[in-house]
Amino acid sequence: MTTSAVAVPARPDQTARGGHVLIVDDNTMNRMLLTRALQDRGHRVATADNGEEGLAVLRGQRSVHDVVLLDIMMPVMDGFEALERIKADQALRDLPVVMISSVDETDAVIRCLQMGASDYILKPFNVTRLHALSNRIESLVTAKWARRREREQALLLEDLVEAVSQLAPGGPTPRRLGDIAARRDAPGRLARAIERLAGSMRAAGPGAG
Amino acid sequence: MERVSAASPVDVQLLDQLRDTVGGDDDFLEELLRNYLADGGAQLATMKRALAARDTATLGRAAHSLKSNSAGVGATHLAALCAELEAQVRGGALDGVDDGITRVETELGRVTGALERRLTSNGTAGAGS
């Protein structure tokens, strides 16, 4: 089993465990408590007052959020509609959403989970619930980066296959093959091995093999 | 009929739990409680406006929000009154809602008094009744 830990550089500002969390809640106390608790546990936090504002933040050019905490009952745009729009948006649908819910909103939570929410946290918040939330966010962030890495590796592999198919006896090395060979990860090693093989075939002359 | 809880409007144990939740930071707890009281007043005003406009959605949201916050600071009776109001409004009936809002206002007054006493006594630690 090879490791691809260096395959995709982490974002420069990505902490080891914490993530960028967007809290969408119209309730000041909830935002204050969640912000404080998550910052204390190493997460970076931004807030929005309702679903519409939250969506605008997520769709902003500088959005770097890993996880969204979404209240269900809010003015302007409630959690259901915001969740529906996130999951319908190609660019946002993989973003994990954790619903903020009261104990009496069980049916609403089930509906949100069916709509694609990843999890929920119950109000009122306490130490245990906030600790569990922080852990859950960490695992969602880890899973998100693992998925991104997998996608990048799959794309690299496709590029590599394409580059190899362009190799011609005596011809130049395809540029993309050289690009991939400059990487330190498994696709990079594979590309370098192919380059060496192609080089030795060229050295052996057109009649070789 | 006016129902008044004879018990303390704020459950000290639950309030202490909130203090634990913020890591015993009394300054932050005070900030939270002041926000709660300010928001509570605003939510009550929203309920009254919404009732006058027969806007059940806004009224329900305000009751829901005050219920949630009140449960968080240990104002359990106020939370229960807000829950009743929310359920009534969600059912679409506005008859008697003005009485419900009056009960919420009275209880919010008691909660405010208890929390203000706690805030002005020894910081936020250990008071509340």
mmCIF file of C-alpha atoms in Angstrom:
data_model
loop_
_atom_site.group_PDB
_atom_site.id
_atom_site.type_symbol
_atom_site.label_atom_id
_atom_site.label_comp_id
_atom_site.label_asym_id
_atom_site.label_seq_id
_atom_site.Cartn_x
_atom_site.Cartn_y
_atom_site.Cartn_z
ATOM 1 C CA MET A 1 0.000 0.000 0.000
ATOM 2 C CA THR A 2 1.515 3.271 -1.008
ATOM 3 C CA THR A 3 0.796 6.510 0.665
ATOM 4 C CA SER A 4 -0.245 9.541 -1.259
ATOM 5 C CA ALA A 5 0.240 11.939 1.600
ATOM 6 C CA VAL A 6 2.234 14.301 -0.575
ATOM 7 C CA ALA A 7 0.017 13.867 -3.615
ATOM 8 C CA VAL A 8 -2.131 16.891 -2.940
ATOM 9 C CA PRO A 9 -0.583 19.664 -0.913
ATOM 10 C CA ALA A 10 -2.721 20.706 2.011
ATOM 11 C CA ARG A 11 -3.983 24.236 1.920
ATOM 12 C CA PRO A 12 -1.391 26.439 3.529
ATOM 13 C CA ASP A 13 -3.850 27.549 6.202
ATOM 14 C CA GLN A 14 -5.288 24.114 6.904
ATOM 15 C CA THR A 15 -4.690 23.097 10.486
ATOM 16 C CA ALA A 16 -3.938 19.490 11.290
ATOM 17 C CA ARG A 17 -7.410 18.669 12.573
ATOM 18 C CA GLY A 18 -9.582 21.744 12.405
ATOM 19 C CA GLY A 19 -11.750 22.824 9.541
ATOM 20 C CA HIS A 20 -13.379 25.944 8.157
ATOM 21 C CA VAL A 21 -16.904 25.919 9.514
ATOM 22 C CA LEU A 22 -19.786 28.129 8.433
ATOM 23 C CA ILE A 23 -22.485 28.492 11.093
ATOM 24 C CA VAL A 24 -25.859 29.500 9.655
ATOM 25 C CA ASP A 25 -28.250 30.414 12.462
ATOM 26 C CA ASP A 26 -30.451 33.430 13.149
ATOM 27 C CA ASN A 27 -30.011 32.944 16.878
ATOM 28 C CA THR A 28 -27.240 35.090 18.368
ATOM 29 C CA MET A 29 -26.731 32.868 21.406
ATOM 30 C CA ASN A 30 -26.346 29.752 19.283
ATOM 31 C CA ARG A 31 -23.827 31.478 17.024
ATOM 32 C CA MET A 32 -21.867 32.760 20.025
ATOM 33 C CA LEU A 33 -21.781 29.385 21.770
ATOM 34 C CA LEU A 34 -20.900 27.394 18.662
ATOM 35 C CA THR A 35 -18.266 29.899 17.539
ATOM 36 C CA ARG A 36 -16.590 29.902 20.912
ATOM 37 C CA ALA A 37 -16.671 26.111 21.295
ATOM 38 C CA LEU A 38 -15.376 25.395 17.798
ATOM 39 C CA GLN A 39 -12.656 28.040 17.886
ATOM 40 C CA ASP A 40 -11.463 26.649 21.219
ATOM 41 C CA ARG A 41 -11.123 23.287 19.492
ATOM 42 C CA GLY A 42 -9.035 24.635 16.616
ATOM 43 C CA HIS A 43 -11.660 25.282 13.950
ATOM 44 C CA ARG A 44 -12.010 28.475 11.941
ATOM 45 C CA VAL A 45 -15.509 29.875 12.026
ATOM 46 C CA ALA A 46 -17.633 32.199 9.922
ATOM 47 C CA THR A 47 -21.290 32.949 10.559
ATOM 48 C CA ALA A 48 -24.423 33.876 8.639
ATOM 49 C CA ASP A 49 -27.857 34.894 9.949
ATOM 50 C CA ASN A 50 -30.081 32.900 7.601
ATOM 51 C CA GLY A 51 -30.051 30.429 4.731
ATOM 52 C CA GLU A 52 -29.929 33.058 2.014
ATOM 53 C CA GLU A 53 -26.942 34.799 3.551
ATOM 54 C CA GLY A 54 -25.269 31.442 4.162
ATOM 55 C CA LEU A 55 -25.660 30.438 0.514
ATOM 56 C CA ALA A 56 -24.212 33.770 -0.593
ATOM 57 C CA VAL A 57 -21.158 33.153 1.610
ATOM 58 C CA LEU A 58 -20.728 29.605 0.279
ATOM 59 C CA ARG A 59 -21.015 30.771 -3.313
ATOM 60 C CA GLY A 60 -18.564 33.616 -2.732
ATOM 61 C CA GLN A 61 -15.273 33.496 -4.579
ATOM 62 C CA ARG A 62 -13.247 33.221 -1.419
ATOM 63 C CA SER A 63 -15.315 30.468 0.167
ATOM 64 C CA VAL A 64 -13.088 27.860 1.804
ATOM 65 C CA HIS A 65 -15.626 26.137 4.015
ATOM 66 C CA ASP A 66 -15.313 22.457 4.841
ATOM 67 C CA VAL A 67 -18.500 22.012 6.851
ATOM 68 C CA VAL A 68 -21.772 23.920 7.267
ATOM 69 C CA LEU A 69 -23.760 24.004 10.505
ATOM 70 C CA LEU A 70 -27.330 24.802 9.525
ATOM 71 C CA ASP A 71 -30.209 25.749 11.779
ATOM 72 C CA ILE A 72 -33.613 24.492 10.661
ATOM 73 C CA MET A 73 -35.989 27.264 11.605
ATOM 74 C CA MET A 74 -34.795 30.645 10.341
ATOM 75 C CA PRO A 75 -36.371 33.714 8.764
ATOM 76 C CA VAL A 76 -35.814 34.676 5.109
ATOM 77 C CA MET A 77 -34.643 31.184 4.085
ATOM 78 C CA ASP A 78 -35.014 28.227 6.434
ATOM 79 C CA GLY A 79 -32.689 25.258 6.816
ATOM 80 C CA PHE A 80 -34.729 22.981 4.542
ATOM 81 C CA GLU A 81 -34.525 25.330 1.600
ATOM 82 C CA ALA A 82 -30.856 26.150 2.191
ATOM 83 C CA LEU A 83 -30.027 22.427 2.411
ATOM 84 C CA GLU A 84 -32.017 21.711 -0.736
ATOM 85 C CA ARG A 85 -30.138 24.427 -2.621
ATOM 86 C CA ILE A 86 -26.750 23.273 -1.370
ATOM 87 C CA LYS A 87 -27.456 19.716 -2.484
ATOM 88 C CA ALA A 88 -28.752 20.921 -5.875
ATOM 89 C CA ASP A 89 -25.621 23.009 -6.507
ATOM 90 C CA GLN A 90 -22.910 21.115 -8.401
ATOM 91 C CA ALA A 91 -20.175 23.091 -6.679
ATOM 92 C CA LEU A 92 -21.582 22.676 -3.156
ATOM 93 C CA ARG A 93 -23.314 19.306 -3.068
ATOM 94 C CA ASP A 94 -20.330 17.480 -1.525
ATOM 95 C CA LEU A 95 -20.083 19.979 1.307
ATOM 96 C CA PRO A 96 -21.045 18.217 4.554
ATOM 97 C CA VAL A 97 -23.994 19.843 6.334
ATOM 98 C CA VAL A 98 -24.695 19.320 10.043
ATOM 99 C CA MET A 99 -28.169 20.405 11.152
ATOM 100 C CA ILE A 100 -28.713 22.347 14.381
ATOM 101 C CA SER A 101 -31.869 20.992 15.948
ATOM 102 C CA SER A 102 -34.065 21.068 19.046
ATOM 103 C CA VAL A 103 -35.054 17.783 20.633
ATOM 104 C CA ASP A 104 -38.623 18.362 19.430
ATOM 105 C CA GLU A 105 -37.561 18.593 15.791
ATOM 106 C CA THR A 106 -36.929 14.882 15.264
ATOM 107 C CA ASP A 107 -39.127 14.647 12.180
ATOM 108 C CA ALA A 108 -37.436 17.687 10.670
ATOM 109 C CA VAL A 109 -34.004 16.197 11.329
ATOM 110 C CA ILE A 110 -34.953 12.909 9.684
ATOM 111 C CA ARG A 111 -36.191 14.849 6.661
ATOM 112 C CA CYS A 112 -32.861 16.743 6.512
ATOM 113 C CA LEU A 113 -30.845 13.516 6.765
ATOM 114 C CA GLN A 114 -32.915 12.118 3.895
ATOM 115 C CA MET A 115 -32.169 15.289 1.938
ATOM 116 C CA GLY A 116 -28.435 14.713 2.334
ATOM 117 C CA ALA A 117 -27.448 16.278 5.658
ATOM 118 C CA SER A 118 -24.492 14.453 7.216
ATOM 119 C CA ASP A 119 -25.462 14.730 10.863
ATOM 120 C CA TYR A 120 -27.126 16.924 13.487
ATOM 121 C CA ILE A 121 -26.402 18.507 16.863
ATOM 122 C CA LEU A 122 -29.092 18.886 19.503
ATOM 123 C CA LYS A 123 -29.883 22.077 21.406
ATOM 124 C CA PRO A 124 -29.436 23.102 24.125
ATOM 125 C CA PHE A 125 -25.689 22.760 23.664
ATOM 126 C CA ASN A 126 -23.598 21.265 26.427
ATOM 127 C CA VAL A 127 -19.993 20.162 26.811
ATOM 128 C CA THR A 128 -20.667 16.600 25.628
ATOM 129 C CA ARG A 129 -22.656 17.646 22.559
ATOM 130 C CA LEU A 130 -20.132 20.291 21.535
ATOM 131 C CA HIS A 131 -17.245 17.887 21.981
ATOM 132 C CA ALA A 132 -19.008 15.302 19.831
ATOM 133 C CA LEU A 133 -19.740 17.986 17.234
ATOM 134 C CA SER A 134 -16.097 19.013 17.082
ATOM 135 C CA ASN A 135 -15.008 15.401 16.614
ATOM 136 C CA ARG A 136 -17.615 14.920 13.917
ATOM 137 C CA ILE A 137 -16.439 18.030 12.093
ATOM 138 C CA GLU A 138 -12.860 16.744 12.207
ATOM 139 C CA SER A 139 -13.875 13.434 10.670
ATOM 140 C CA LEU A 140 -15.997 15.186 8.015
ATOM 141 C CA VAL A 141 -13.053 17.424 7.118
ATOM 142 C CA THR A 142 -10.707 14.432 6.911
ATOM 143 C CA ALA A 143 -13.187 12.549 4.722
ATOM 144 C CA LYS A 144 -13.671 15.583 2.495
ATOM 145 C CA TRP A 145 -9.922 15.915 1.852
ATOM 146 C CA ALA A 146 -9.602 12.161 1.289
ATOM 147 C CA ARG A 147 -12.375 12.318 -1.325
ATOM 148 C CA ARG A 148 -10.697 15.264 -3.020
ATOM 149 C CA ARG A 149 -7.389 13.395 -3.049
ATOM 150 C CA GLU A 150 -9.049 10.317 -4.551
ATOM 151 C CA ARG A 151 -10.645 12.405 -7.285
ATOM 152 C CA GLU A 152 -7.328 14.070 -8.103
ATOM 153 C CA GLN A 153 -5.546 10.732 -8.206
ATOM 154 C CA ALA A 154 -8.189 9.307 -10.546
ATOM 155 C CA LEU A 155 -7.809 12.312 -12.862
ATOM 156 C CA LEU A 156 -4.017 11.964 -12.783
ATOM 157 C CA LEU A 157 -4.289 8.324 -13.709
ATOM 158 C CA GLU A 158 -6.498 9.221 -16.673
ATOM 159 C CA ASP A 159 -3.948 11.847 -17.756
ATOM 160 C CA LEU A 160 -1.179 9.290 -17.418
ATOM 161 C CA VAL A 161 -2.994 6.739 -19.566
ATOM 162 C CA GLU A 162 -3.620 9.438 -22.181
ATOM 163 C CA ALA A 163 0.050 10.510 -22.126
ATOM 164 C CA VAL A 164 1.285 6.938 -22.478
ATOM 165 C CA SER A 165 -1.038 6.368 -25.406
ATOM 166 C CA GLN A 166 0.673 9.312 -27.147
ATOM 167 C CA LEU A 167 4.129 7.757 -26.785
ATOM 168 C CA ALA A 168 5.486 6.919 -30.227
ATOM 169 C CA PRO A 169 8.720 5.067 -31.095
ATOM 170 C CA GLY A 170 11.422 7.715 -31.522
ATOM 171 C CA GLY A 171 8.910 10.479 -30.738
ATOM 172 C CA PRO A 172 9.135 13.129 -28.025
ATOM 173 C CA THR A 173 7.980 12.551 -24.491
ATOM 174 C CA PRO A 174 4.410 13.896 -24.121
ATOM 175 C CA ARG A 175 4.505 17.067 -22.044
ATOM 176 C CA ARG A 176 1.849 15.862 -19.600
ATOM 177 C CA LEU A 177 3.944 12.760 -18.864
ATOM 178 C CA GLY A 178 6.824 15.034 -17.895
ATOM 179 C CA ASP A 179 4.509 17.098 -15.674
ATOM 180 C CA ILE A 180 3.271 14.037 -13.821
ATOM 181 C CA ALA A 181 6.813 12.647 -13.546
ATOM 182 C CA ALA A 182 7.765 15.759 -11.581
ATOM 183 C CA ARG A 183 5.399 14.707 -8.765
ATOM 184 C CA ARG A 184 6.618 12.861 -5.695
ATOM 185 C CA ASP A 185 3.590 10.597 -5.339
ATOM 186 C CA ALA A 186 2.718 7.214 -6.846
ATOM 187 C CA PRO A 187 1.531 8.572 -10.234
ATOM 188 C CA GLY A 188 4.806 10.547 -10.363
ATOM 189 C CA ARG A 189 6.866 7.403 -9.760
ATOM 190 C CA LEU A 190 4.877 5.539 -12.383
ATOM 191 C CA ALA A 191 5.403 8.369 -14.901
ATOM 192 C CA ARG A 192 9.169 8.355 -14.240
ATOM 193 C CA ALA A 193 9.305 4.593 -14.737
ATOM 194 C CA ILE A 194 7.472 4.978 -18.065
ATOM 195 C CA GLU A 195 9.870 7.757 -19.105
ATOM 196 C CA ARG A 196 12.855 5.508 -18.326
ATOM 197 C CA LEU A 197 11.292 2.649 -20.252
ATOM 198 C CA ALA A 198 10.571 4.890 -23.228
ATOM 199 C CA GLY A 199 14.135 6.260 -23.065
ATOM 200 C CA SER A 200 15.704 2.816 -23.074
ATOM 201 C CA MET A 201 13.496 1.798 -25.988
ATOM 202 C CA ARG A 202 14.619 4.892 -27.889
ATOM 203 C CA ALA A 203 18.281 4.123 -27.099
ATOM 204 C CA ALA A 204 17.836 0.577 -28.345
ATOM 205 C CA GLY A 205 16.833 2.020 -31.720
ATOM 206 C CA PRO A 206 13.763 1.699 -33.916
ATOM 207 C CA GLY A 207 14.381 -1.947 -34.632
ATOM 208 C CA ALA A 208 14.595 -2.957 -31.000
ATOM 209 C CA GLY A 209 12.001 -5.202 -29.423
ATOM 210 C CA MET B 1 -56.122 31.707 33.047
ATOM 211 C CA GLU B 2 -52.849 33.065 34.325
ATOM 212 C CA ARG B 3 -50.479 30.381 35.474
ATOM 213 C CA VAL B 4 -47.549 31.490 37.536
ATOM 214 C CA SER B 5 -44.724 29.193 38.459
ATOM 215 C CA ALA B 6 -43.884 29.561 42.126
ATOM 216 C CA ALA B 7 -40.492 27.969 41.558
ATOM 217 C CA SER B 8 -37.421 29.931 40.597
ATOM 218 C CA PRO B 9 -37.738 31.115 36.998
ATOM 219 C CA VAL B 10 -34.185 29.957 36.289
ATOM 220 C CA ASP B 11 -32.946 26.450 37.043
ATOM 221 C CA VAL B 12 -29.579 27.107 38.676
ATOM 222 C CA GLN B 13 -28.262 23.661 37.801
ATOM 223 C CA LEU B 14 -28.972 24.228 34.107
ATOM 224 C CA LEU B 15 -27.420 27.672 34.242
ATOM 225 C CA ASP B 16 -24.334 26.172 35.866
ATOM 226 C CA GLN B 17 -24.294 23.626 33.055
ATOM 227 C CA LEU B 18 -24.176 26.525 30.577
ATOM 228 C CA ARG B 19 -21.271 27.950 32.584
ATOM 229 C CA ASP B 20 -19.489 24.594 32.217
ATOM 230 C CA THR B 21 -20.255 24.664 28.502
ATOM 231 C CA VAL B 22 -18.317 27.924 28.144
ATOM 232 C CA GLY B 23 -15.432 26.562 30.190
ATOM 233 C CA GLY B 24 -16.293 28.576 33.306
ATOM 234 C CA ASP B 25 -15.612 31.866 31.525
ATOM 235 C CA ASP B 26 -17.819 34.239 33.517
ATOM 236 C CA ASP B 27 -17.213 37.202 31.226
ATOM 237 C CA PHE B 28 -18.390 35.212 28.237
ATOM 238 C CA LEU B 29 -21.339 33.829 30.227
ATOM 239 C CA GLU B 30 -22.334 37.375 31.148
ATOM 240 C CA GLU B 31 -22.121 38.392 27.495
ATOM 241 C CA LEU B 32 -24.318 35.408 26.589
ATOM 242 C CA LEU B 33 -26.918 36.204 29.240
ATOM 243 C CA ARG B 34 -27.066 39.874 28.261
ATOM 244 C CA ASN B 35 -27.569 38.786 24.660
ATOM 245 C CA TYR B 36 -30.284 36.382 25.771
ATOM 246 C CA LEU B 37 -32.140 39.144 27.604
ATOM 247 C CA ALA B 38 -31.802 41.609 24.736
ATOM 248 C CA ASP B 39 -32.921 38.993 22.216
ATOM 249 C CA GLY B 40 -35.756 37.931 24.517
ATOM 250 C CA GLY B 41 -37.142 41.467 24.537
ATOM 251 C CA ALA B 42 -36.834 41.660 20.762
ATOM 252 C CA GLN B 43 -38.515 38.271 20.298
ATOM 253 C CA LEU B 44 -41.407 39.309 22.518
ATOM 254 C CA ALA B 45 -41.845 42.512 20.502
ATOM 255 C CA THR B 46 -41.752 40.438 17.293
ATOM 256 C CA MET B 47 -44.489 38.152 18.660
ATOM 257 C CA LYS B 48 -46.734 41.115 19.425
ATOM 258 C CA ARG B 49 -46.165 42.673 16.015
ATOM 259 C CA ALA B 50 -46.714 39.344 14.284
ATOM 260 C CA LEU B 51 -49.970 38.766 16.176
ATOM 261 C CA ALA B 52 -51.236 42.204 15.148
ATOM 262 C CA ALA B 53 -50.351 41.353 11.539
ATOM 263 C CA ARG B 54 -51.743 37.793 11.952
ATOM 264 C CA ASP B 55 -48.379 36.554 10.685
ATOM 265 C CA THR B 56 -48.275 33.042 12.164
ATOM 266 C CA ALA B 57 -44.949 32.093 10.570
ATOM 267 C CA THR B 58 -43.066 34.981 12.173
ATOM 268 C CA LEU B 59 -44.865 34.510 15.478
ATOM 269 C CA GLY B 60 -44.000 30.811 15.513
ATOM 270 C CA ARG B 61 -40.339 31.472 14.717
ATOM 271 C CA ALA B 62 -40.025 34.062 17.486
ATOM 272 C CA ALA B 63 -41.638 31.679 19.994
ATOM 273 C CA HIS B 64 -39.365 28.873 18.797
ATOM 274 C CA SER B 65 -36.267 31.024 19.146
ATOM 275 C CA LEU B 66 -37.147 32.260 22.643
ATOM 276 C CA LYS B 67 -38.028 28.686 23.649
ATOM 277 C CA SER B 68 -34.659 27.428 22.462
ATOM 278 C CA ASN B 69 -32.672 30.205 24.143
ATOM 279 C CA SER B 70 -34.654 29.944 27.371
ATOM 280 C CA ALA B 71 -34.006 26.219 27.604
ATOM 281 C CA GLY B 72 -30.315 27.009 27.116
ATOM 282 C CA VAL B 73 -30.118 29.388 30.081
ATOM 283 C CA GLY B 74 -32.234 27.221 32.372
ATOM 284 C CA ALA B 75 -35.458 29.261 32.087
ATOM 285 C CA THR B 76 -37.450 26.064 31.780
ATOM 286 C CA HIS B 77 -40.906 27.426 32.583
ATOM 287 C CA LEU B 78 -40.507 30.222 30.034
ATOM 288 C CA ALA B 79 -39.315 27.638 27.500
ATOM 289 C CA ALA B 80 -42.438 25.566 28.195
ATOM 290 C CA LEU B 81 -44.731 28.602 27.757
ATOM 291 C CA CYS B 82 -43.011 29.406 24.445
ATOM 292 C CA ALA B 83 -43.382 25.775 23.350
ATOM 293 C CA GLU B 84 -47.134 25.950 24.064
ATOM 294 C CA LEU B 85 -47.387 29.175 22.109
ATOM 295 C CA GLU B 86 -45.386 27.764 19.212
ATOM 296 C CA ALA B 87 -47.576 24.645 19.052
ATOM 297 C CA GLN B 88 -50.751 26.732 19.183
ATOM 298 C CA VAL B 89 -49.580 29.041 16.404
ATOM 299 C CA ARG B 90 -48.339 26.145 14.299
ATOM 300 C CA GLY B 91 -51.842 24.704 14.509
ATOM 301 C CA GLY B 92 -53.019 27.918 12.841
ATOM 302 C CA ALA B 93 -55.220 29.110 15.707
ATOM 303 C CA LEU B 94 -54.704 32.673 16.848
ATOM 304 C CA ASP B 95 -57.525 32.658 19.424
ATOM 305 C CA GLY B 96 -56.041 32.983 22.863
ATOM 306 C CA VAL B 97 -52.563 33.648 21.520
ATOM 307 C CA ASP B 98 -52.610 37.108 23.090
ATOM 308 C CA ASP B 99 -53.041 35.442 26.505
ATOM 309 C CA GLY B 100 -50.124 33.163 25.691
ATOM 310 C CA ILE B 101 -47.968 36.137 24.793
ATOM 311 C CA THR B 102 -48.953 37.859 28.043
ATOM 312 C CA ARG B 103 -47.881 34.762 29.993
ATOM 313 C CA VAL B 104 -44.587 34.735 28.126
ATOM 314 C CA GLU B 105 -44.092 38.438 28.867
ATOM 315 C CA THR B 106 -44.773 37.960 32.583
ATOM 316 C CA GLU B 107 -42.418 35.005 32.817
ATOM 317 C CA LEU B 108 -39.743 36.780 30.777
ATOM 318 C CA GLY B 109 -39.960 39.571 33.346
ATOM 319 C CA ARG B 110 -39.326 37.086 36.176
ATOM 320 C CA VAL B 111 -36.453 35.477 34.273
ATOM 321 C CA THR B 112 -34.952 38.893 33.544
ATOM 322 C CA GLY B 113 -35.140 39.795 37.236
ATOM 323 C CA ALA B 114 -33.445 36.528 38.275
ATOM 324 C CA LEU B 115 -30.692 36.825 35.688
ATOM 325 C CA GLU B 116 -30.107 40.520 36.406
ATOM 326 C CA ARG B 117 -29.733 39.666 40.101
ATOM 327 C CA ARG B 118 -27.247 36.995 39.192
ATOM 328 C CA LEU B 119 -25.345 39.333 36.893
ATOM 329 C CA THR B 120 -25.190 42.156 39.413
ATOM 330 C CA SER B 121 -24.350 39.940 42.380
ATOM 331 C CA ASN B 122 -21.144 38.000 42.405
ATOM 332 C CA GLY B 123 -20.388 38.023 38.675
ATOM 333 C CA THR B 124 -22.317 35.165 37.134
ATOM 334 C CA ALA B 125 -21.150 32.352 39.377
ATOM 335 C CA GLY B 126 -23.295 30.629 41.920
ATOM 336 C CA ALA B 127 -26.438 32.855 42.085
ATOM 337 C CA GLY B 128 -29.645 32.689 40.097
ATOM 338 C CA SER B 129 -32.515 32.218 42.534
#
